XYZ file of N, CA, C and O in Angstrom:
796
model
N 40.556 -7.941 -14.978
C 41.941 -8.231 -15.321
C 42.809 -8.356 -14.067
O 43.588 -9.279 -13.917
N 42.655 -7.372 -13.159
C 43.413 -7.403 -11.900
C 43.055 -8.631 -11.081
O 43.918 -9.250 -10.464
N 41.764 -8.984 -11.108
C 41.312 -10.156 -10.355
C 41.937 -11.432 -10.914
O 42.360 -12.312 -10.166
N 42.029 -11.524 -12.242
C 42.658 -12.693 -12.875
C 44.142 -12.776 -12.523
O 44.660 -13.857 -12.254
N 44.821 -11.628 -12.549
C 46.247 -11.612 -12.203
C 46.460 -12.035 -10.763
O 47.389 -12.778 -10.442
N 45.595 -11.552 -9.869
C 45.705 -11.916 -8.458
C 45.462 -13.409 -8.273
O 46.170 -14.081 -7.530
N 44.457 -13.937 -8.983
C 44.167 -15.373 -8.891
C 45.340 -16.191 -9.416
O 45.698 -17.226 -8.848
N 45.979 -15.712 -10.499
C 47.125 -16.417 -11.067
C 48.309 -16.406 -10.094
O 48.980 -17.405 -9.902
N 48.547 -15.247 -9.470
C 49.639 -15.157 -8.485
C 49.387 -16.087 -7.306
O 50.292 -16.749 -6.812
N 48.139 -16.128 -6.847
C 47.793 -16.999 -5.720
C 47.987 -18.460 -6.100
O 48.519 -19.252 -5.321
N 47.575 -18.813 -7.320
C 47.746 -20.191 -7.789
C 49.221 -20.576 -7.817
O 49.599 -21.671 -7.400
N 50.075 -19.662 -8.293
C 51.518 -19.925 -8.334
C 52.075 -20.090 -6.920
O 52.925 -20.953 -6.661
N 51.586 -19.274 -5.998
C 52.014 -19.361 -4.598
C 51.629 -20.720 -4.009
O 52.409 -21.348 -3.292
N 50.434 -21.174 -4.327
C 49.966 -22.477 -3.838
C 50.822 -23.598 -4.426
O 51.220 -24.534 -3.720
N 51.132 -23.518 -5.725
C 51.959 -24.554 -6.353
C 53.360 -24.593 -5.741
O 53.913 -25.672 -5.519
N 53.931 -23.427 -5.454
C 55.248 -23.402 -4.802
C 55.184 -24.052 -3.418
O 56.058 -24.840 -3.057
N 54.144 -23.709 -2.660
C 53.992 -24.278 -1.318
C 53.776 -25.785 -1.386
O 54.353 -26.552 -0.603
N 52.952 -26.224 -2.334
C 52.703 -27.659 -2.488
C 53.981 -28.379 -2.897
O 54.273 -29.482 -2.412
N 54.762 -27.760 -3.780
C 56.025 -28.373 -4.213
C 56.970 -28.551 -3.038
O 57.614 -29.594 -2.887
N 57.069 -27.527 -2.188
C 57.911 -27.637 -0.989
C 57.435 -28.795 -0.110
O 58.241 -29.588 0.388
N 56.137 -28.887 0.061
C 55.569 -29.930 0.924
C 55.790 -31.319 0.330
O 56.230 -32.246 1.013
N 55.503 -31.491 -0.956
C 55.677 -32.796 -1.602
C 57.152 -33.208 -1.659
O 57.481 -34.374 -1.484
N 58.038 -32.248 -1.930
C 59.448 -32.610 -2.076
C 60.065 -33.021 -0.743
O 60.969 -33.848 -0.707
N 59.574 -32.469 0.360
C 60.134 -32.837 1.663
C 59.383 -33.986 2.336
O 59.987 -34.824 2.997
N 58.055 -34.038 2.143
C 57.243 -35.022 2.856
C 56.838 -36.220 2.000
O 56.431 -37.242 2.535
N 56.918 -36.083 0.666
C 56.377 -37.130 -0.189
C 54.868 -36.985 -0.282
O 54.254 -36.190 0.432
N 54.275 -37.755 -1.179
C 52.837 -37.608 -1.412
C 52.008 -38.040 -0.202
O 51.092 -37.338 0.227
N 52.315 -39.179 0.364
C 51.437 -39.733 1.407
C 51.437 -38.891 2.684
O 50.417 -38.786 3.355
N 52.566 -38.267 3.022
C 52.642 -37.499 4.269
C 52.285 -36.022 4.108
O 52.033 -35.329 5.084
N 52.258 -35.547 2.854
C 51.882 -34.149 2.613
C 50.382 -33.975 2.868
O 49.592 -34.878 2.602
N 50.000 -32.825 3.395
C 48.585 -32.553 3.654
C 48.212 -31.186 3.083
O 49.058 -30.294 2.976
N 46.938 -31.020 2.773
C 46.456 -29.720 2.309
C 46.546 -28.682 3.422
O 46.754 -27.499 3.162
N 46.383 -29.118 4.672
C 46.533 -28.188 5.798
C 47.934 -27.592 5.821
O 48.113 -26.386 6.025
N 48.942 -28.441 5.614
C 50.329 -27.974 5.620
C 50.580 -27.021 4.455
O 51.272 -26.010 4.600
N 50.015 -27.331 3.283
C 50.161 -26.444 2.126
C 49.503 -25.100 2.428
O 50.081 -24.034 2.152
N 48.313 -25.134 3.004
C 47.611 -23.897 3.352
C 48.431 -23.074 4.350
O 48.536 -21.847 4.223
N 49.023 -23.726 5.345
C 49.851 -23.011 6.323
C 51.046 -22.342 5.663
O 51.419 -21.221 6.014
N 51.657 -23.029 4.699
C 52.813 -22.449 4.000
C 52.419 -21.183 3.228
O 53.251 -20.303 3.019
N 51.184 -21.122 2.756
C 50.740 -19.966 1.973
C 50.105 -18.883 2.832
O 49.912 -17.768 2.367
N 49.732 -19.230 4.068
C 49.014 -18.288 4.915
C 47.532 -18.213 4.569
O 46.826 -17.299 4.991
N 47.057 -19.183 3.786
C 45.651 -19.215 3.396
C 44.882 -20.174 4.305
O 45.479 -21.008 4.972
N 43.564 -20.053 4.257
C 42.740 -21.069 4.913
C 42.620 -22.260 3.960
O 42.823 -22.124 2.744
N 42.263 -23.390 4.516
C 42.071 -24.570 3.675
C 40.933 -24.338 2.685
O 40.997 -24.761 1.530
N 39.898 -23.612 3.123
C 38.773 -23.300 2.238
C 39.207 -22.456 1.051
O 38.774 -22.678 -0.079
N 40.083 -21.479 1.295
C 40.585 -20.630 0.207
C 41.433 -21.452 -0.758
O 41.386 -21.246 -1.978
N 42.178 -22.383 -0.203
C 43.003 -23.268 -1.036
C 42.125 -24.090 -1.978
O 42.449 -24.268 -3.156
N 40.983 -24.572 -1.458
C 40.057 -25.363 -2.277
C 39.511 -24.562 -3.464
O 39.059 -25.142 -4.438
N 39.559 -23.237 -3.365
C 39.127 -22.408 -4.481
C 40.031 -22.531 -5.691
O 39.628 -22.186 -6.804
N 41.258 -23.032 -5.470
C 42.220 -23.180 -6.563
C 42.466 -24.647 -6.924
O 42.639 -24.976 -8.097
N 42.498 -25.504 -5.923
C 42.715 -26.943 -6.136
C 41.802 -27.696 -5.182
O 41.825 -27.448 -3.982
N 41.031 -28.635 -5.734
C 40.032 -29.289 -4.893
C 40.548 -30.526 -4.160
O 39.811 -31.137 -3.399
N 41.818 -30.896 -4.384
C 42.353 -32.069 -3.699
C 43.875 -32.082 -3.785
O 44.480 -31.371 -4.595
N 44.455 -32.915 -2.949
C 45.905 -33.122 -2.987
C 46.320 -33.724 -4.323
O 47.359 -33.357 -4.887
N 45.506 -34.617 -4.856
C 45.818 -35.236 -6.146
C 45.810 -34.205 -7.276
O 46.614 -34.276 -8.207
N 44.897 -33.237 -7.206
C 44.853 -32.183 -8.224
C 46.126 -31.335 -8.170
O 46.683 -30.967 -9.210
N 46.599 -31.049 -6.968
C 47.852 -30.298 -6.811
C 49.025 -31.083 -7.387
O 49.854 -30.538 -8.123
N 49.094 -32.358 -7.044
C 50.181 -33.207 -7.540
C 50.127 -33.304 -9.062
O 51.156 -33.199 -9.746
N 48.929 -33.477 -9.605
C 48.773 -33.569 -11.048
C 49.211 -32.298 -11.756
O 49.846 -32.344 -12.813
N 48.896 -31.138 -11.162
C 49.300 -29.860 -11.763
C 50.823 -29.718 -11.783
O 51.399 -29.243 -12.762
N 51.479 -30.128 -10.706
C 52.938 -30.047 -10.649
C 53.578 -30.980 -11.670
O 54.547 -30.617 -12.349
N 53.057 -32.193 -11.793
C 53.608 -33.145 -12.760
C 53.392 -32.632 -14.184
O 54.307 -32.673 -15.014
N 52.205 -32.119 -14.462
C 51.903 -31.607 -15.795
C 52.845 -30.462 -16.162
O 53.419 -30.429 -17.262
N 53.018 -29.527 -15.247
C 53.895 -28.386 -15.501
C 55.342 -28.832 -15.708
O 56.035 -28.334 -16.598
N 55.797 -29.790 -14.928
C 57.177 -30.254 -15.032
C 57.409 -31.022 -16.320
O 58.499 -30.965 -16.895
N 56.402 -31.727 -16.794
C 56.536 -32.404 -18.083
C 56.718 -31.380 -19.199
O 57.481 -31.588 -20.135
N 56.032 -30.247 -19.100
C 56.198 -29.183 -20.091
C 57.607 -28.598 -20.023
O 58.229 -28.319 -21.054
N 58.125 -28.400 -18.804
C 59.488 -27.889 -18.627
C 60.488 -28.843 -19.271
O 61.399 -28.416 -19.997
N 60.333 -30.142 -19.024
C 61.238 -31.136 -19.614
C 61.167 -31.096 -21.138
O 62.196 -31.126 -21.820
N 59.962 -31.018 -21.686
C 59.812 -31.013 -23.139
C 60.480 -29.775 -23.751
O 61.143 -29.862 -24.787
N 60.337 -28.627 -23.096
C 61.002 -27.409 -23.577
C 62.524 -27.556 -23.512
O 63.232 -27.141 -24.438
N 63.032 -28.132 -22.428
C 64.473 -28.365 -22.308
C 64.955 -29.265 -23.440
O 65.973 -28.987 -24.080
N 64.228 -30.334 -23.683
C 64.628 -31.306 -24.703
C 64.634 -30.668 -26.092
O 65.588 -30.821 -26.855
N 63.580 -29.925 -26.409
C 63.485 -29.297 -27.725
C 64.543 -28.210 -27.914
O 65.044 -28.007 -29.021
N 64.895 -27.519 -26.845
C 65.917 -26.472 -26.924
C 67.293 -27.069 -27.163
O 68.106 -26.513 -27.914
N 67.589 -28.202 -26.536
C 68.915 -28.815 -26.630
C 69.082 -29.716 -27.852
O 70.151 -29.776 -28.443
N 68.021 -30.445 -28.210
C 68.126 -31.446 -29.272
C 67.789 -30.814 -30.618
O 66.661 -30.881 -31.100
N 68.805 -30.176 -31.211
C 68.607 -29.475 -32.486
C 69.475 -30.128 -33.562
O 70.494 -30.764 -33.250
N 69.092 -29.989 -34.825
C 69.877 -30.597 -35.908
C 71.331 -30.130 -35.893
O 71.622 -28.973 -35.594
N 72.218 -31.069 -36.206
C 73.636 -30.741 -36.295
C 74.430 -30.988 -35.024
O 75.655 -30.878 -35.026
N 73.745 -31.285 -33.916
C 74.443 -31.556 -32.658
C 74.372 -33.050 -32.383
O 73.299 -33.652 -32.451
N 75.524 -33.659 -32.088
C 75.569 -35.087 -31.822
C 74.752 -35.469 -30.600
O 74.613 -34.682 -29.655
N 74.219 -36.675 -30.619
C 73.346 -37.135 -29.532
C 74.064 -37.157 -28.191
O 73.473 -36.846 -27.151
N 75.362 -37.520 -28.165
C 76.105 -37.552 -26.895
C 76.226 -36.152 -26.310
O 76.114 -35.963 -25.087
N 76.430 -35.148 -27.166
C 76.513 -33.763 -26.692
C 75.156 -33.283 -26.178
O 75.069 -32.578 -25.169
N 74.096 -33.670 -26.875
C 72.745 -33.312 -26.432
C 72.469 -33.957 -25.074
O 71.955 -33.317 -24.152
N 72.822 -35.232 -24.951
C 72.608 -35.958 -23.694
C 73.345 -35.277 -22.550
O 72.765 -35.039 -21.483
N 74.608 -34.944 -22.763
C 75.388 -34.295 -21.713
C 74.778 -32.957 -21.320
O 74.604 -32.671 -20.133
N 74.427 -32.142 -22.313
C 73.847 -30.831 -22.018
C 72.528 -30.964 -21.265
O 72.264 -30.236 -20.295
N 71.695 -31.922 -21.697
C 70.399 -32.119 -21.032
C 70.563 -32.596 -19.597
O 69.875 -32.122 -18.691
N 71.468 -33.551 -19.388
C 71.664 -34.088 -18.041
C 72.212 -33.000 -17.111
O 71.743 -32.851 -15.977
N 73.191 -32.232 -17.579
C 73.745 -31.153 -16.751
C 72.677 -30.099 -16.459
O 72.575 -29.609 -15.325
N 71.874 -29.768 -17.463
C 70.805 -28.794 -17.286
C 69.764 -29.309 -16.294
O 69.330 -28.597 -15.383
N 69.372 -30.556 -16.456
C 68.377 -31.149 -15.570
C 68.898 -31.248 -14.138
O 68.174 -30.963 -13.180
N 70.170 -31.614 -13.989
C 70.764 -31.693 -12.647
C 70.740 -30.333 -11.964
O 70.390 -30.222 -10.777
N 71.098 -29.286 -12.706
C 71.093 -27.944 -12.132
C 69.682 -27.500 -11.780
O 69.440 -26.920 -10.726
N 68.752 -27.789 -12.667
C 67.365 -27.396 -12.401
C 66.791 -28.110 -11.187
O 65.999 -27.537 -10.437
N 67.149 -29.368 -11.014
C 66.648 -30.107 -9.853
C 67.176 -29.504 -8.551
O 66.513 -29.575 -7.516
N 68.361 -28.911 -8.602
C 68.886 -28.235 -7.412
C 68.122 -26.946 -7.124
O 67.912 -26.576 -5.977
N 67.700 -26.267 -8.185
C 67.133 -24.922 -8.042
C 65.611 -24.870 -8.088
O 65.012 -23.943 -7.551
N 64.977 -25.818 -8.749
C 63.542 -25.757 -9.028
C 62.779 -26.758 -8.164
O 62.752 -27.957 -8.458
N 62.157 -26.258 -7.123
C 61.463 -27.146 -6.189
C 60.278 -27.839 -6.852
O 59.936 -28.975 -6.511
N 59.664 -27.205 -7.837
C 58.524 -27.833 -8.518
C 58.982 -29.065 -9.300
O 58.307 -30.093 -9.292
N 60.106 -28.947 -9.978
C 60.632 -30.085 -10.727
C 61.049 -31.207 -9.782
O 60.785 -32.379 -10.022
N 61.692 -30.840 -8.664
C 62.082 -31.838 -7.653
C 60.861 -32.550 -7.109
O 60.845 -33.768 -6.960
N 59.826 -31.782 -6.810
C 58.596 -32.370 -6.266
C 57.955 -33.311 -7.280
O 57.506 -34.401 -6.922
N 57.922 -32.896 -8.544
C 57.300 -33.739 -9.576
C 58.042 -35.049 -9.739
O 57.422 -36.108 -9.900
N 59.367 -34.999 -9.674
C 60.147 -36.231 -9.798
C 59.871 -37.152 -8.612
O 59.705 -38.355 -8.770
N 59.789 -36.569 -7.416
C 59.480 -37.397 -6.245
C 58.062 -37.945 -6.337
O 57.817 -39.112 -5.996
N 57.126 -37.131 -6.774
C 55.749 -37.597 -6.912
C 55.653 -38.750 -7.904
O 54.902 -39.696 -7.693
N 56.422 -38.667 -8.983
C 56.387 -39.723 -9.993
C 56.876 -41.048 -9.433
O 56.401 -42.111 -9.834
N 57.817 -40.993 -8.502
C 58.316 -42.231 -7.911
C 57.489 -42.652 -6.695
O 57.364 -43.833 -6.417
N 56.895 -41.669 -5.999
C 56.048 -41.977 -4.836
C 54.700 -42.546 -5.257
O 54.206 -43.501 -4.695
N 54.082 -41.873 -6.219
C 52.711 -42.193 -6.601
C 52.617 -42.228 -8.123
O 52.258 -41.250 -8.753
N 52.956 -43.363 -8.735
C 52.965 -43.408 -10.194
C 51.603 -43.236 -10.851
O 51.526 -42.998 -12.031
N 50.512 -43.301 -10.073
C 49.194 -43.180 -10.703
C 48.538 -41.832 -10.445
O 47.341 -41.674 -10.642
N 49.317 -40.818 -10.039
C 48.730 -39.491 -9.880
C 48.229 -39.022 -11.237
O 48.972 -39.043 -12.211
N 46.962 -38.619 -11.331
C 46.424 -38.239 -12.637
C 47.060 -36.955 -13.141
O 47.305 -36.037 -12.377
N 47.336 -36.893 -14.424
C 47.929 -35.719 -15.039
C 46.880 -35.082 -15.934
O 46.473 -35.678 -16.925
N 46.443 -33.865 -15.597
C 45.379 -33.252 -16.400
C 45.810 -32.912 -17.815
O 44.987 -32.640 -18.671
N 47.114 -32.928 -18.109
C 47.584 -32.527 -19.445
C 47.432 -33.637 -20.471
O 47.499 -33.379 -21.658
N 47.287 -34.869 -20.042
C 47.172 -35.922 -21.045
C 47.473 -37.282 -20.490
O 47.699 -37.445 -19.300
N 47.510 -38.286 -21.362
C 47.600 -39.665 -20.912
C 49.008 -40.159 -20.598
O 49.148 -41.229 -20.053
N 50.075 -39.412 -20.954
C 51.426 -39.906 -20.694
C 51.624 -40.060 -19.191
O 51.107 -39.271 -18.408
N 52.359 -41.077 -18.738
C 52.368 -41.443 -17.337
C 52.873 -40.371 -16.373
O 52.175 -39.993 -15.472
N 54.105 -39.864 -16.550
C 54.637 -38.929 -15.575
C 55.964 -38.363 -16.070
O 56.502 -38.804 -17.080
N 56.490 -37.401 -15.347
C 57.754 -36.762 -15.706
C 58.901 -37.771 -15.698
O 59.771 -37.742 -16.563
N 58.898 -38.681 -14.736
C 59.973 -39.667 -14.629
C 60.025 -40.529 -15.897
O 61.083 -40.729 -16.484
N 58.867 -41.013 -16.333
C 58.808 -41.838 -17.540
C 59.176 -41.036 -18.779
O 59.857 -41.537 -19.670
N 58.730 -39.775 -18.839
C 59.068 -38.924 -19.981
C 60.582 -38.747 -20.088
O 61.159 -38.878 -21.171
N 61.220 -38.422 -18.975
C 62.668 -38.208 -18.974
C 63.383 -39.506 -19.327
O 64.321 -39.518 -20.134
N 62.938 -40.616 -18.742
C 63.582 -41.902 -19.023
C 63.503 -42.251 -20.505
O 64.507 -42.643 -21.107
N 62.334 -42.076 -21.105
C 62.190 -42.358 -22.539
C 63.104 -41.458 -23.369
O 63.744 -41.902 -24.326
N 63.169 -40.176 -23.004
C 64.018 -39.242 -23.724
C 65.484 -39.604 -23.622
O 66.228 -39.545 -24.621
N 65.933 -39.992 -22.422
C 67.335 -40.374 -22.235
C 67.664 -41.647 -23.008
O 68.716 -41.737 -23.646
N 66.774 -42.631 -22.958
C 67.013 -43.888 -23.679
C 67.148 -43.618 -25.179
O 68.049 -44.141 -25.838
N 66.274 -42.774 -25.717
C 66.335 -42.463 -27.154
C 67.662 -41.787 -27.505
O 68.287 -42.114 -28.524
N 68.113 -40.852 -26.663
C 69.382 -40.168 -26.921
C 70.569 -41.117 -26.804
O 71.510 -41.057 -27.597
N 70.525 -42.003 -25.820
C 71.616 -42.980 -25.635
C 71.702 -43.895 -26.851
O 72.785 -44.159 -27.374
N 70.558 -44.366 -27.333
C 70.553 -45.226 -28.534
C 71.132 -44.488 -29.733
O 71.907 -45.048 -30.507
N 70.731 -43.230 -29.892
C 71.256 -42.444 -31.009
C 72.764 -42.249 -30.889
O 73.502 -42.374 -31.864
N 73.222 -41.925 -29.676
C 74.655 -41.714 -29.457
C 75.432 -42.997 -29.736
O 76.510 -42.966 -30.338
N 74.878 -44.134 -29.330
C 75.531 -45.414 -29.617
C 75.560 -45.673 -31.115
O 76.563 -46.160 -31.653
N 74.478 -45.342 -31.815
C 74.439 -45.495 -33.261
C 75.446 -44.603 -33.969
O 75.979 -44.953 -35.018
N 75.723 -43.434 -33.365
C 76.707 -42.501 -33.925
C 78.139 -42.882 -33.539
O 79.093 -42.255 -33.988
N 78.263 -43.882 -32.643
C 79.587 -44.315 -32.206
C 80.216 -43.454 -31.131
O 81.411 -43.565 -30.857
N 79.423 -42.588 -30.482
C 79.977 -41.695 -29.458
C 79.687 -42.163 -28.032
O 80.035 -41.483 -27.072
N 79.027 -43.304 -27.884
C 78.799 -43.889 -26.561
C 79.058 -45.375 -26.623
O 78.791 -46.019 -27.642
N 79.569 -45.908 -25.530
C 79.839 -47.341 -25.444
C 78.532 -48.127 -25.565
O 77.478 -47.653 -25.149
N 78.593 -49.337 -26.129
C 77.374 -50.136 -26.331
C 76.898 -50.822 -25.054
O 76.926 -52.037 -24.930
N 76.462 -50.027 -24.120
C 75.882 -50.567 -22.879
C 74.362 -50.529 -23.010
O 73.831 -49.762 -23.809
N 73.632 -51.323 -22.205
C 72.161 -51.327 -22.314
C 71.578 -49.927 -22.061
O 71.727 -49.382 -20.961
N 70.931 -49.322 -23.059
C 70.432 -47.949 -22.915
C 69.502 -47.747 -21.723
O 69.564 -46.715 -21.047
N 68.644 -48.738 -21.456
C 67.707 -48.599 -20.339
C 68.449 -48.521 -19.011
O 68.086 -47.731 -18.134
N 69.488 -49.355 -18.855
C 70.252 -49.340 -17.609
C 71.025 -48.032 -17.446
O 71.103 -47.483 -16.342
N 71.590 -47.529 -18.534
C 72.319 -46.254 -18.473
C 71.365 -45.135 -18.072
O 71.673 -44.310 -17.209
N 70.169 -45.110 -18.675
C 69.176 -44.090 -18.339
C 68.745 -44.210 -16.879
O 68.604 -43.198 -16.175
N 68.544 -45.447 -16.407
C 68.154 -45.643 -15.011
C 69.243 -45.169 -14.055
O 68.953 -44.570 -13.012
N 70.499 -45.410 -14.406
C 71.608 -44.933 -13.577
C 71.612 -43.412 -13.523
O 71.733 -42.822 -12.437
N 71.460 -42.775 -14.678
C 71.432 -41.313 -14.706
C 70.275 -40.769 -13.863
O 70.433 -39.810 -13.106
N 69.110 -41.392 -13.985
C 67.953 -40.939 -13.211
C 68.149 -41.150 -11.719
O 67.748 -40.308 -10.909
N 68.767 -42.263 -11.348
C 69.014 -42.519 -9.929
C 69.931 -41.451 -9.347
O 69.692 -40.929 -8.244
N 70.973 -41.091 -10.105
C 71.890 -40.061 -9.624
C 71.213 -38.697 -9.630
O 71.359 -37.912 -8.683
N 70.440 -38.408 -10.675
C 69.700 -37.147 -10.719
C 68.766 -37.007 -9.522
O 68.637 -35.933 -8.930
N 68.120 -38.113 -9.169
C 67.157 -38.097 -8.062
C 67.846 -37.816 -6.726
O 67.299 -37.116 -5.872
N 69.051 -38.350 -6.541
C 69.744 -38.184 -5.271
C 70.705 -37.013 -5.204
O 71.028 -36.526 -4.113
N 71.161 -36.525 -6.371
C 72.205 -35.490 -6.408
C 71.859 -34.210 -5.642
O 72.739 -33.632 -4.993
N 70.604 -33.729 -5.663
C 70.317 -32.496 -4.925
C 70.557 -32.599 -3.421
O 70.654 -31.593 -2.731
N 70.680 -33.824 -2.906
C 70.853 -34.018 -1.462
C 72.311 -34.265 -1.070
O 72.602 -34.581 0.080
N 73.231 -34.142 -2.048
C 74.651 -34.432 -1.803
C 75.463 -33.158 -1.993
O 75.238 -32.408 -2.950
N 76.421 -32.920 -1.087
C 77.347 -31.796 -1.237
C 78.582 -32.304 -1.980
O 79.320 -33.146 -1.458
N 78.797 -31.827 -3.192
C 79.931 -32.268 -3.993
C 81.166 -31.432 -3.676
O 81.066 -30.264 -3.335
N 82.344 -32.071 -3.822
C 83.602 -31.358 -3.625
C 84.250 -31.723 -2.306
O 83.671 -32.445 -1.481
N 85.471 -31.210 -2.067
C 86.179 -31.507 -0.817
C 85.450 -30.888 0.376
O 84.674 -29.940 0.215
N 85.729 -31.416 1.579
C 85.013 -30.927 2.772
C 85.185 -29.428 3.017
O 84.297 -28.787 3.564
N 86.343 -28.861 2.619
C 86.575 -27.440 2.878
C 86.088 -26.539 1.734
O 86.261 -25.324 1.776
N 85.471 -27.140 0.703
C 84.955 -26.342 -0.417
C 83.733 -25.566 0.042
O 82.995 -26.005 0.924
N 83.509 -24.397 -0.554
C 82.308 -23.636 -0.183
C 81.051 -24.411 -0.560
O 81.051 -25.143 -1.557
N 79.994 -24.280 0.228
C 78.759 -24.981 -0.123
C 78.227 -24.485 -1.470
O 78.464 -23.348 -1.860
N 77.529 -25.356 -2.162
C 76.946 -25.016 -3.460
C 78.006 -24.612 -4.482
O 77.797 -23.710 -5.289
N 79.162 -25.275 -4.442
C 80.219 -24.994 -5.410
C 79.796 -25.561 -6.766
O 79.795 -26.776 -6.958
N 79.430 -24.708 -7.731
C 78.919 -25.215 -9.007
C 79.976 -25.951 -9.816
O 79.648 -26.852 -10.591
N 81.253 -25.597 -9.643
C 82.291 -26.277 -10.421
C 82.435 -27.728 -9.979
O 82.611 -28.619 -10.807
N 82.339 -27.968 -8.680
C 82.431 -29.345 -8.173
C 81.232 -30.159 -8.642
O 81.362 -31.334 -9.004
N 80.076 -29.543 -8.649
C 78.855 -30.224 -9.075
C 78.961 -30.637 -10.543
O 78.700 -31.788 -10.906
N 79.372 -29.696 -11.386
C 79.524 -29.987 -12.813
C 80.617 -31.021 -13.046
O 80.471 -31.919 -13.883
N 81.718 -30.909 -12.297
C 82.824 -31.860 -12.451
C 82.383 -33.277 -12.104
O 82.759 -34.241 -12.783
N 81.568 -33.421 -11.066
C 81.078 -34.746 -10.674
C 80.218 -35.348 -11.788
O 80.347 -36.526 -12.123
N 79.349 -34.535 -12.372
C 78.514 -35.019 -13.469
C 79.355 -35.379 -14.678
O 79.087 -36.360 -15.366
N 80.401 -34.588 -14.954
C 81.249 -34.872 -16.114
C 81.973 -36.210 -15.946
O 82.150 -36.956 -16.907
N 82.395 -36.509 -14.719
C 83.034 -37.806 -14.464
C 82.073 -38.945 -14.814
O 82.436 -39.907 -15.482
N 80.844 -38.820 -14.355
C 79.856 -39.864 -14.627
C 79.594 -39.983 -16.127
O 79.602 -41.083 -16.690
N 79.369 -38.861 -16.788
C 79.069 -38.897 -18.224
C 80.266 -39.402 -19.029
O 80.096 -40.174 -19.980
N 81.487 -39.005 -18.642
C 82.682 -39.501 -19.335
C 82.812 -41.003 -19.187
O 83.208 -41.709 -20.115
N 82.493 -41.507 -17.987
C 82.607 -42.958 -17.762
C 81.581 -43.715 -18.598
O 81.816 -44.849 -19.023
N 80.440 -43.086 -18.883
C 79.401 -43.755 -19.682
C 79.748 -43.738 -21.174
O 79.288 -44.596 -21.923
N 80.523 -42.742 -21.604
C 80.856 -42.673 -23.015
C 82.157 -43.404 -23.343
O 82.439 -43.660 -24.500
N 82.932 -43.761 -22.309
C 84.204 -44.457 -22.554
C 83.950 -45.867 -23.052
O 82.949 -46.501 -22.716
N 84.878 -46.371 -23.838
C 84.764 -47.753 -24.327
C 84.880 -48.724 -23.173
O 85.666 -48.495 -22.248
N 84.115 -49.824 -23.183
C 84.152 -50.786 -22.067
C 85.467 -51.548 -22.051
O 86.143 -51.659 -23.047
């Protein structure tokens, strides 16, 4: 039992290190040597948990797809309008991308290497999963009359583009404290309000 717990902790440590490496270096420049150095392990010990860089990338994408699905199921409940669900999901996802290096890495991996194999199943990647989910919510919100009739795919792509870049931007006035959550939320609300306004 103790051995299993130790192996699980080590695996989590490796995934965190790999996420840091992938999110900063991208897939092509990340190396298993660098991941091993981040963990303090030898490359041979690392191979005991993941036999390749692609296996590491696939594990991160698989885990992040599960996180997205849990977020979606938690927010999208009966009785809540699609526009409200969309706003809550986008704000939640934006915050998580700032805080969760694994999710950030998976999103970058999905755009860097769209053919990274996912051991969880045949669906393409976290980026495609999120895009499909956003498009479905936008269509529903438009059907409910709470969003302007703009092309759902383009709106989803805009949201994803901003989500992808937002963790690298400091929101708010220059003299605002770093990581001001109110400025971050306010910036997202401006974008979401502009998408729901009539054209």
